[in-house]
Every structure is written in structure tokens, then in C-alpha cells.
mmCIF file with all atom_site columns, C-alpha atoms in Angstrom:
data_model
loop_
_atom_site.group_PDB
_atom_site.id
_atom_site.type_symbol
_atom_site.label_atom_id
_atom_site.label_alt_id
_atom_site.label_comp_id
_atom_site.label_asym_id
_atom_site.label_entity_id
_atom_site.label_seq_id
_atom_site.pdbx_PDB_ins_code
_atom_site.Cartn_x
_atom_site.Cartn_y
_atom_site.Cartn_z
_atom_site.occupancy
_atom_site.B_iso_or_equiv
_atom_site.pdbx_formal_charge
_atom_site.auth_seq_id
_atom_site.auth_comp_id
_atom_site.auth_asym_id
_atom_site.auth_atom_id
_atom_site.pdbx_PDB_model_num
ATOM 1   C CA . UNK A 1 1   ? 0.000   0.000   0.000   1.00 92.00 ? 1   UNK A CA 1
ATOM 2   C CA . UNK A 1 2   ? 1.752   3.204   -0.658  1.00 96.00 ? 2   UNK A CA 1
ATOM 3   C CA . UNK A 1 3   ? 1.952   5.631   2.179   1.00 97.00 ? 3   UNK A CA 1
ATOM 4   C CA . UNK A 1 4   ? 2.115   9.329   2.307   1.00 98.00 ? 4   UNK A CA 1
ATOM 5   C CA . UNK A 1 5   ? 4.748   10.795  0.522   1.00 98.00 ? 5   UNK A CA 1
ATOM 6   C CA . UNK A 1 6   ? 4.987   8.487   -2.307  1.00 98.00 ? 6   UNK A CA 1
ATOM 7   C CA . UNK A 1 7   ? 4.150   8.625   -5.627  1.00 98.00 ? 7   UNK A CA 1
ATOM 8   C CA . UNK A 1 8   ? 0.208   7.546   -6.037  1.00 99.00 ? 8   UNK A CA 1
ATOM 9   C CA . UNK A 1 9   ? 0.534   4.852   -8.394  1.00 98.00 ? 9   UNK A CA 1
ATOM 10  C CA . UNK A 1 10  ? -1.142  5.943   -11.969 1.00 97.00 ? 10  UNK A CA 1
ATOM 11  C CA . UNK A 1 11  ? -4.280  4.505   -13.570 1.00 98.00 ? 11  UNK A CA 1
ATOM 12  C CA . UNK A 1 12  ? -5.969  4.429   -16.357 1.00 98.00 ? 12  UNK A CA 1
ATOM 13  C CA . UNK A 1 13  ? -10.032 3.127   -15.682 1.00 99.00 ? 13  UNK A CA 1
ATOM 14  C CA . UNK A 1 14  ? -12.943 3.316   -17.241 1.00 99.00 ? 14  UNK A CA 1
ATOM 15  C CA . UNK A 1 15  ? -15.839 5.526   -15.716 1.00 98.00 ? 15  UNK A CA 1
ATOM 16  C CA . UNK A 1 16  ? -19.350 5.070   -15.732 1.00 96.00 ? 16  UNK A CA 1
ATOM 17  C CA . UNK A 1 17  ? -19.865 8.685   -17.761 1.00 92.00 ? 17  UNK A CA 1
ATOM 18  C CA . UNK A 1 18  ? -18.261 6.828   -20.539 1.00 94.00 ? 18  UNK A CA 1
ATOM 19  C CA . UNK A 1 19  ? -14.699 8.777   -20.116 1.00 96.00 ? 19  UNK A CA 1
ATOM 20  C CA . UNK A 1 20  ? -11.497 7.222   -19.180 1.00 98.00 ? 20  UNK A CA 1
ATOM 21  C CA . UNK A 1 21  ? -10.116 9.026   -16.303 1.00 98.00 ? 21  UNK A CA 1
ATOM 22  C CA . UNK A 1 22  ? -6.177  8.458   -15.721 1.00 98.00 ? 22  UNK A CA 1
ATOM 23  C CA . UNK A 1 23  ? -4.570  9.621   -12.424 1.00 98.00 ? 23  UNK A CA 1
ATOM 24  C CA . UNK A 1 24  ? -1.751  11.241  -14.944 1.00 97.00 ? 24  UNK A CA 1
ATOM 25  C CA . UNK A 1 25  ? -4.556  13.914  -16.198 1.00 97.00 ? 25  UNK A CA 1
ATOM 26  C CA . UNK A 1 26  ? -6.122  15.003  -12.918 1.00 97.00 ? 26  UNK A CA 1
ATOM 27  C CA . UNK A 1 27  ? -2.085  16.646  -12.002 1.00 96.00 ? 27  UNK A CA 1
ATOM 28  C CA . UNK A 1 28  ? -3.034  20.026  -10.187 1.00 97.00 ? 28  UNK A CA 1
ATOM 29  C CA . UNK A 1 29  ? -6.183  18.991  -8.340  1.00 97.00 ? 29  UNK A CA 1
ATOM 30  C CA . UNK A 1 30  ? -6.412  16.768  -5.175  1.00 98.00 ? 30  UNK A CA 1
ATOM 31  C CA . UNK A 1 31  ? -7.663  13.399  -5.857  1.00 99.00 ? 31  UNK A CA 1
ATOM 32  C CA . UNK A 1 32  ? -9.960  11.951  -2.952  1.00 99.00 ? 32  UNK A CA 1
ATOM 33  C CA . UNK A 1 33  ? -9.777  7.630   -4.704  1.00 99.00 ? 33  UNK A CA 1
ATOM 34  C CA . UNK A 1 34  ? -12.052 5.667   -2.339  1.00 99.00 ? 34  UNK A CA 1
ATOM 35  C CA . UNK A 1 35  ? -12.094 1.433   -2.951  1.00 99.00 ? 35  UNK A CA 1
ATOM 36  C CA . UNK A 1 36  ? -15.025 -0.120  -1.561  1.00 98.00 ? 36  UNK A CA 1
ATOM 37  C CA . UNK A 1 37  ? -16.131 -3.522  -1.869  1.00 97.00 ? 37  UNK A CA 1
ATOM 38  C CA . UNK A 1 38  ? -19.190 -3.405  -3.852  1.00 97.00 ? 38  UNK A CA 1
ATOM 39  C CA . UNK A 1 39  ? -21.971 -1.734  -5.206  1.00 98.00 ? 39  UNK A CA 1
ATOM 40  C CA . UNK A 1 40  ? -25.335 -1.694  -3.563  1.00 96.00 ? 40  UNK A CA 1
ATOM 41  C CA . UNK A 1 41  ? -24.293 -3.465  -0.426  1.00 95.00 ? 41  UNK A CA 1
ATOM 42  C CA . UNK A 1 42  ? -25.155 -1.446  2.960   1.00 94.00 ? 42  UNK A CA 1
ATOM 43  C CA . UNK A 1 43  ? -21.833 0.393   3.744   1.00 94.00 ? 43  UNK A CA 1
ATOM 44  C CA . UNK A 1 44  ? -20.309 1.013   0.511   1.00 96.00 ? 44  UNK A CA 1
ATOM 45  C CA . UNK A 1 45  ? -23.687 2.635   -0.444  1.00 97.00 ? 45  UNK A CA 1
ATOM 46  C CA . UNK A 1 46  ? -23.848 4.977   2.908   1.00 97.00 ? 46  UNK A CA 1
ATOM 47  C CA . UNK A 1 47  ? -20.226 5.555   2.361   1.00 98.00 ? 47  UNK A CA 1
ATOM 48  C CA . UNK A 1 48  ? -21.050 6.501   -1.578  1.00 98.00 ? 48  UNK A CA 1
ATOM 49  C CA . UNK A 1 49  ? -24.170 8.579   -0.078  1.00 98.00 ? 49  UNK A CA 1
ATOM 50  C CA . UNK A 1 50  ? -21.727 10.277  2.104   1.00 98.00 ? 50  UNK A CA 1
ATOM 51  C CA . UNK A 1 51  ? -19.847 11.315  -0.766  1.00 98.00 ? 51  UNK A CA 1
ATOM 52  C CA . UNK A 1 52  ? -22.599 12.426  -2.565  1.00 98.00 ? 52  UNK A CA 1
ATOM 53  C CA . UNK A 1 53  ? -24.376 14.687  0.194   1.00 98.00 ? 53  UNK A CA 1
ATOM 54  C CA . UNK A 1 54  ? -20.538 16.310  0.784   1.00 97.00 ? 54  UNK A CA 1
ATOM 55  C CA . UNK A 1 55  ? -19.735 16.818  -2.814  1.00 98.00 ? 55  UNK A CA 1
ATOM 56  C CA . UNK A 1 56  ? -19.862 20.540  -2.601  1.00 97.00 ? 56  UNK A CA 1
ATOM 57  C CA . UNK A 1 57  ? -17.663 20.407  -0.130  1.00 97.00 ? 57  UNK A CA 1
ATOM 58  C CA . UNK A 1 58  ? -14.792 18.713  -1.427  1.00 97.00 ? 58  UNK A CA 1
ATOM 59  C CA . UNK A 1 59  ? -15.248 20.119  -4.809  1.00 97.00 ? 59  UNK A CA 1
ATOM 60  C CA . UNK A 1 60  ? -14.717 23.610  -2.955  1.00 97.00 ? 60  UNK A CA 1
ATOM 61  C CA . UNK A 1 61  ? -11.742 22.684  -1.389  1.00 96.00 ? 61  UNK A CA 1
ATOM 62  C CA . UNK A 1 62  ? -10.384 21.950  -5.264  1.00 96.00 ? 62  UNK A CA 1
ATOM 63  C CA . UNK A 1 63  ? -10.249 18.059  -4.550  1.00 98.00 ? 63  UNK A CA 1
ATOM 64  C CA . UNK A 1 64  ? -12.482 15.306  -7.305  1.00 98.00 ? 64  UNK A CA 1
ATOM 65  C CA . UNK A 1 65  ? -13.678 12.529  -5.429  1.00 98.00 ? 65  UNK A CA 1
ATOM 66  C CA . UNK A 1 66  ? -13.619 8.967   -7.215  1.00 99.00 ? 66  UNK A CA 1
ATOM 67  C CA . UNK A 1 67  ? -15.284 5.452   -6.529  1.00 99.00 ? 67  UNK A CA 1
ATOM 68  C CA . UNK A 1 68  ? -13.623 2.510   -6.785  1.00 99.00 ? 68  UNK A CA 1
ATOM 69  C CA . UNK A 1 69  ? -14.364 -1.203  -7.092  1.00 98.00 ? 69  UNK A CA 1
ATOM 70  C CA . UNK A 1 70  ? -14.309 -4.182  -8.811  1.00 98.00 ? 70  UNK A CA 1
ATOM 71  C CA . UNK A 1 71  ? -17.643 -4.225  -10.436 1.00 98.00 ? 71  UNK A CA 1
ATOM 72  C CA . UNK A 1 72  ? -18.106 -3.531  -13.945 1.00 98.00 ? 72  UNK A CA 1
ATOM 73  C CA . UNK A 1 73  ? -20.016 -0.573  -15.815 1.00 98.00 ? 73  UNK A CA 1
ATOM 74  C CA . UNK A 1 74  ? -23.190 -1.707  -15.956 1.00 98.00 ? 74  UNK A CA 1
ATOM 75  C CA . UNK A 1 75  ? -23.698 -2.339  -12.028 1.00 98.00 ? 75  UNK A CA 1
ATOM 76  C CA . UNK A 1 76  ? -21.430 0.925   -11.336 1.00 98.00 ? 76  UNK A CA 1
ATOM 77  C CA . UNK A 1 77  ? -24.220 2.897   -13.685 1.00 97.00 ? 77  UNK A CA 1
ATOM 78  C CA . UNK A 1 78  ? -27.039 1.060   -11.845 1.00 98.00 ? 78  UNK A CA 1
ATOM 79  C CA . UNK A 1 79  ? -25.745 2.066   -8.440  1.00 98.00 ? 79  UNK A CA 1
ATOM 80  C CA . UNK A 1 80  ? -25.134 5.271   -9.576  1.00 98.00 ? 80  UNK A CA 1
ATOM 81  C CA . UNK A 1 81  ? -28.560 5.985   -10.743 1.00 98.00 ? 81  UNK A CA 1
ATOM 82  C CA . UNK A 1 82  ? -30.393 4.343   -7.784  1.00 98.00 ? 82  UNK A CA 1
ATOM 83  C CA . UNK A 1 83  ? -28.727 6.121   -5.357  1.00 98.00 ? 83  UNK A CA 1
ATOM 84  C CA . UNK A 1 84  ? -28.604 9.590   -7.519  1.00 98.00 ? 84  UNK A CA 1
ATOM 85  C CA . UNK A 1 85  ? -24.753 9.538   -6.946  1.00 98.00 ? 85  UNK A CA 1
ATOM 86  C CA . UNK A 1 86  ? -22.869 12.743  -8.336  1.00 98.00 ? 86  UNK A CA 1
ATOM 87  C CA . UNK A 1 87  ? -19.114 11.677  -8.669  1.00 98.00 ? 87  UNK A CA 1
ATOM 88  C CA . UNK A 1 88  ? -17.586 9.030   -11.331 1.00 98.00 ? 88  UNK A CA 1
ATOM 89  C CA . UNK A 1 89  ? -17.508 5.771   -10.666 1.00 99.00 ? 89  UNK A CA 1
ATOM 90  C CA . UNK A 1 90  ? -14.364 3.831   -11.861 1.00 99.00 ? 90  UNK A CA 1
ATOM 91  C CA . UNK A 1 91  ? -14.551 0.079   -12.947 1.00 99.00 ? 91  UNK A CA 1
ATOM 92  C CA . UNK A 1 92  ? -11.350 -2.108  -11.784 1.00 99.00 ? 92  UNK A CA 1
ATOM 93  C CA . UNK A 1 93  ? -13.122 -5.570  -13.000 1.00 98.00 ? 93  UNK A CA 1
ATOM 94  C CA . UNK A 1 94  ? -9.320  -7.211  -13.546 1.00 97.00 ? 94  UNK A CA 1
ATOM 95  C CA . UNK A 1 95  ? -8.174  -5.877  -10.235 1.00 97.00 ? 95  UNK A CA 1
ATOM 96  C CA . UNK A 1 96  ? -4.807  -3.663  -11.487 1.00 97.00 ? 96  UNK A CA 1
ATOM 97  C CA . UNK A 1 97  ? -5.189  -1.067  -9.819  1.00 98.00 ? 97  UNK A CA 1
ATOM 98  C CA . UNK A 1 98  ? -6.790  -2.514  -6.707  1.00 98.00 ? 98  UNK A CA 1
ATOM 99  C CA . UNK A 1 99  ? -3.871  -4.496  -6.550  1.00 97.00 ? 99  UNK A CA 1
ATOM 100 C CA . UNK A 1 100 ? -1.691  -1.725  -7.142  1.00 98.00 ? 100 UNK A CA 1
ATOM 101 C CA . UNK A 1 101 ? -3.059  0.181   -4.146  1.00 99.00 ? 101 UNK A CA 1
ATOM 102 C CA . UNK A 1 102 ? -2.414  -2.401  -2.263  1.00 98.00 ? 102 UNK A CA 1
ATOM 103 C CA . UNK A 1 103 ? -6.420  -3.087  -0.663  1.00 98.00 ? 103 UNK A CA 1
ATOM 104 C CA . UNK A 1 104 ? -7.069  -6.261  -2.511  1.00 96.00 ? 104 UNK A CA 1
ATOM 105 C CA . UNK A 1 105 ? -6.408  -8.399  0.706   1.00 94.00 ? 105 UNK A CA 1
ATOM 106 C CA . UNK A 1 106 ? -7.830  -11.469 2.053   1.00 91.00 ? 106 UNK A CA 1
ATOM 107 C CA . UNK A 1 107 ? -10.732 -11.225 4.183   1.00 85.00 ? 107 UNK A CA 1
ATOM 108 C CA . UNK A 1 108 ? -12.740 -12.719 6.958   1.00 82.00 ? 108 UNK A CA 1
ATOM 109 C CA . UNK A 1 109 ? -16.399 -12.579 7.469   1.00 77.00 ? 109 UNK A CA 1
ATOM 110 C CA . UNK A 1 110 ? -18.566 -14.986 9.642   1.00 85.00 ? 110 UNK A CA 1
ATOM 111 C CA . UNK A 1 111 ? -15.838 -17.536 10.192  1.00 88.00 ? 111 UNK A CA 1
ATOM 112 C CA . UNK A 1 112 ? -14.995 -18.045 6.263   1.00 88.00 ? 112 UNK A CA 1
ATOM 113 C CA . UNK A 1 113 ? -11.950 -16.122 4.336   1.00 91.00 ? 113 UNK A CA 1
ATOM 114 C CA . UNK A 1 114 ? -12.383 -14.509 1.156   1.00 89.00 ? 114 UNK A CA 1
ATOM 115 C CA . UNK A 1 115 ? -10.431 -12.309 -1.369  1.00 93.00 ? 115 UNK A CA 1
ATOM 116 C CA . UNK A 1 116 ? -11.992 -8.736  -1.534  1.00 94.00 ? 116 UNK A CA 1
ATOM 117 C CA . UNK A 1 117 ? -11.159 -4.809  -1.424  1.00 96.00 ? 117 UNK A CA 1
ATOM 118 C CA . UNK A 1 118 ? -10.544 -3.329  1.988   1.00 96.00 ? 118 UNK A CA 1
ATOM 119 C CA . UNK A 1 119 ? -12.404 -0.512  1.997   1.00 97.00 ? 119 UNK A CA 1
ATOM 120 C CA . UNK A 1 120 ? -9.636  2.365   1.763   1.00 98.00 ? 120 UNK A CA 1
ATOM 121 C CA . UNK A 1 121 ? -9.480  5.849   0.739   1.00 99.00 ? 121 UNK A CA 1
ATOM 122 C CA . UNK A 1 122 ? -6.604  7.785   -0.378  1.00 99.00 ? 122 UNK A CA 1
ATOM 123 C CA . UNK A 1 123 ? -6.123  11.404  -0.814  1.00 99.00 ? 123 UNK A CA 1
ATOM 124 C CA . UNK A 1 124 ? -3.545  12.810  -3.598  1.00 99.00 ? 124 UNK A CA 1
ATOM 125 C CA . UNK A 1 125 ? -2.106  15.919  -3.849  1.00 98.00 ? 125 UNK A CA 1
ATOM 126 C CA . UNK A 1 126 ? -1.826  18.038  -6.697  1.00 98.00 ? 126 UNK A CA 1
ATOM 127 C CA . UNK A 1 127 ? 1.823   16.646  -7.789  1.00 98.00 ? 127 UNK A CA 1
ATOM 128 C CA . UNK A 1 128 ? 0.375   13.131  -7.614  1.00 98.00 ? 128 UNK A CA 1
ATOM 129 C CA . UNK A 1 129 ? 1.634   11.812  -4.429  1.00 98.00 ? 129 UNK A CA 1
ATOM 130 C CA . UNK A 1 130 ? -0.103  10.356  -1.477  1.00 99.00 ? 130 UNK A CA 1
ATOM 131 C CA . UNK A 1 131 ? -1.300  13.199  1.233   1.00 98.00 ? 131 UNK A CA 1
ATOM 132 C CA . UNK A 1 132 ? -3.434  10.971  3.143   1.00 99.00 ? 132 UNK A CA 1
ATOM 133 C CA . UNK A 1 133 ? -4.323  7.256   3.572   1.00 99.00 ? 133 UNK A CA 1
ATOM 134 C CA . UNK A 1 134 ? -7.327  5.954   5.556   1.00 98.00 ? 134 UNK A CA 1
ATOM 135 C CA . UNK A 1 135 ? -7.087  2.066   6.019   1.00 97.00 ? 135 UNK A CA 1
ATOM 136 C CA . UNK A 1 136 ? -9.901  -0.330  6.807   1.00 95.00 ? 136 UNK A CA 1
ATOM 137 C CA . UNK A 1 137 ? -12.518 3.096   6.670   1.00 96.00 ? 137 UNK A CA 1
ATOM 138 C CA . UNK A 1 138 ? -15.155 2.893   9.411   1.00 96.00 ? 138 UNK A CA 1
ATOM 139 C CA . UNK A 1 139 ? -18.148 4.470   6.912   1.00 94.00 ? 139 UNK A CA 1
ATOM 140 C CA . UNK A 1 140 ? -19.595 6.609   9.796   1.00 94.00 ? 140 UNK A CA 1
ATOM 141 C CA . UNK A 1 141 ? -17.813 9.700   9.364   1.00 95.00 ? 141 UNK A CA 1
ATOM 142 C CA . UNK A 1 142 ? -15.341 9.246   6.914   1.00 96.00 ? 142 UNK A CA 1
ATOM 143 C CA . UNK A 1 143 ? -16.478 11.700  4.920   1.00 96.00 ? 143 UNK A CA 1
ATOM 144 C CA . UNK A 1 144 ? -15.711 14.125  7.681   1.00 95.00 ? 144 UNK A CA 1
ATOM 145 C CA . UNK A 1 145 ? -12.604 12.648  8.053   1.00 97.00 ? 145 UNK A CA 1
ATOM 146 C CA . UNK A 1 146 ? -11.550 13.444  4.626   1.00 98.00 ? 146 UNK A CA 1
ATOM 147 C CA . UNK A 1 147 ? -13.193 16.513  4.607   1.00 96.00 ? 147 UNK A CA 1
ATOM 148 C CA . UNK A 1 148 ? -10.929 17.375  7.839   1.00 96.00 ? 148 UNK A CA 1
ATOM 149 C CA . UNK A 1 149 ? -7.798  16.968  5.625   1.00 97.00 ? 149 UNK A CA 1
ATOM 150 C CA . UNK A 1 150 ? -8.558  18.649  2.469   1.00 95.00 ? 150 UNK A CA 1
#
């Protein structure tokens, strides 16, 4: 997982607008990249609601804000819509950049281990480097929380 200081590692994903948004092209503006494990399941959508209702926010602070998960397009733009959500959502279905981050990690829920995203936000600073990291995100809050350090 990289840490504060280092470079954030780049991306290229596709986003549920239709763009391709690459961490190389957002230089100059602070990145707020949340991972969460899925969409439509009861945390990642208060933490995406969270986003949503502090948009304004952020955006005035000059920081994006950008969900991230494994599912593909089609569930990211039927989340989206259900839930009226007003940021991108980015599609990591092979798991690069999830990987890259460092929160695809094995997992244990009810007894029985899994493979899955640890829910994990980073915030990057306008030269592309890692400000901020918040590991294994309690929702309740967190948007506060990043909100605290923009």
C-alpha cells in the first residue's frame, strides 16, 4: 500500500460517464480515490451517499472525489442511478489497480476467508503523491474525516 509521501501509483479506468479518467490527467487537483467492496451493499452505499451529500464540499476545497471497485459498468451505472450519486464511478473488474493500491487483501467474514477490497481511501495531492491514507474506513464519518484533511 503506498503511504504518504509516495508517488500515487497511476491509472488508467474506465468511468461510468463513458470517459477514461487516468490519475496522470487530474495533475493540479487533489484526488480523494475511495475502494469499496461493492456496489449496492449497505456500507459502501452509505459511504457513496456520504460522498454524494458532501460533494460541494470537497469540490470547494479543489479536490475530485472517485469510486472505486471491482464491479463492472453496468452495475457501477445502476448504483449510480439508484442512489442519484454525483461523482464518477471507476470500474477495476481485472483488479490492477486494486492491486496496485495495495487493498485487494484477504478477508474474513462470519468464520470463512475470502479475497476482496478493503475498503480504503486515499487522498492525492496536486503533484500526484499520497497526502493521506485511511485504512480499513469505518463508513460513519469518513467523509468528515476526509473533509478534515482537504
Amino acid at each position: 500500500m503506498p503511504a504518504p509521501g509516495e508517488p500515487a501509483p497511476d491509472f488508467r479506468l474506465p468511468a461510468d460517464d463513458g470517459r477514461t479518467v487516468s490519475l496522470k490527467d487530474l495533475r493540479g487537483k487533489k484526488v480523494v480515490l475511495y475502494f469499496y467492496p461493492k456496489d449496492d451493499t449497505p456500507g459502501c452505499t452509505r459511504e457513496a451517499c456520504a460522498f454524494r451529500d458532501n460533494l460541494a464540499r470537497v469540490t470547494s476545497k479543489g479536490a475530485l472525489v472517485f469510486g472505486v471497485s471491482r464491479d463492472n459498468l453496468a452495475s457501477h451505472a445502476k448504483f449510480k442511478d439508484k442512489y442519484h450519486l454525483n461523482f464518477p464511478l471507476l470500474a477495476d473488474v481485472d483488479g490492477i489497480v486494486t492491486s496496485a493500491y495495495g487493498v485487494w487483501k484477504e478477508k474474513t467474514l462470519y468464520g470463512r476467508t475470502s479475497m476482496g477490497i478493503e475498503r480504503t481511501t486515499f487522498l492525492i495531492d496536486e503533484k500526484g503523491r499520497i497526502a493521506k491514507v485511511w485504512p480499513k474506513v469505518k463508513v460513519d464519518g469518513h467523509a468528515d474525516e476526509v473533509l478534515a484533511a482537504l
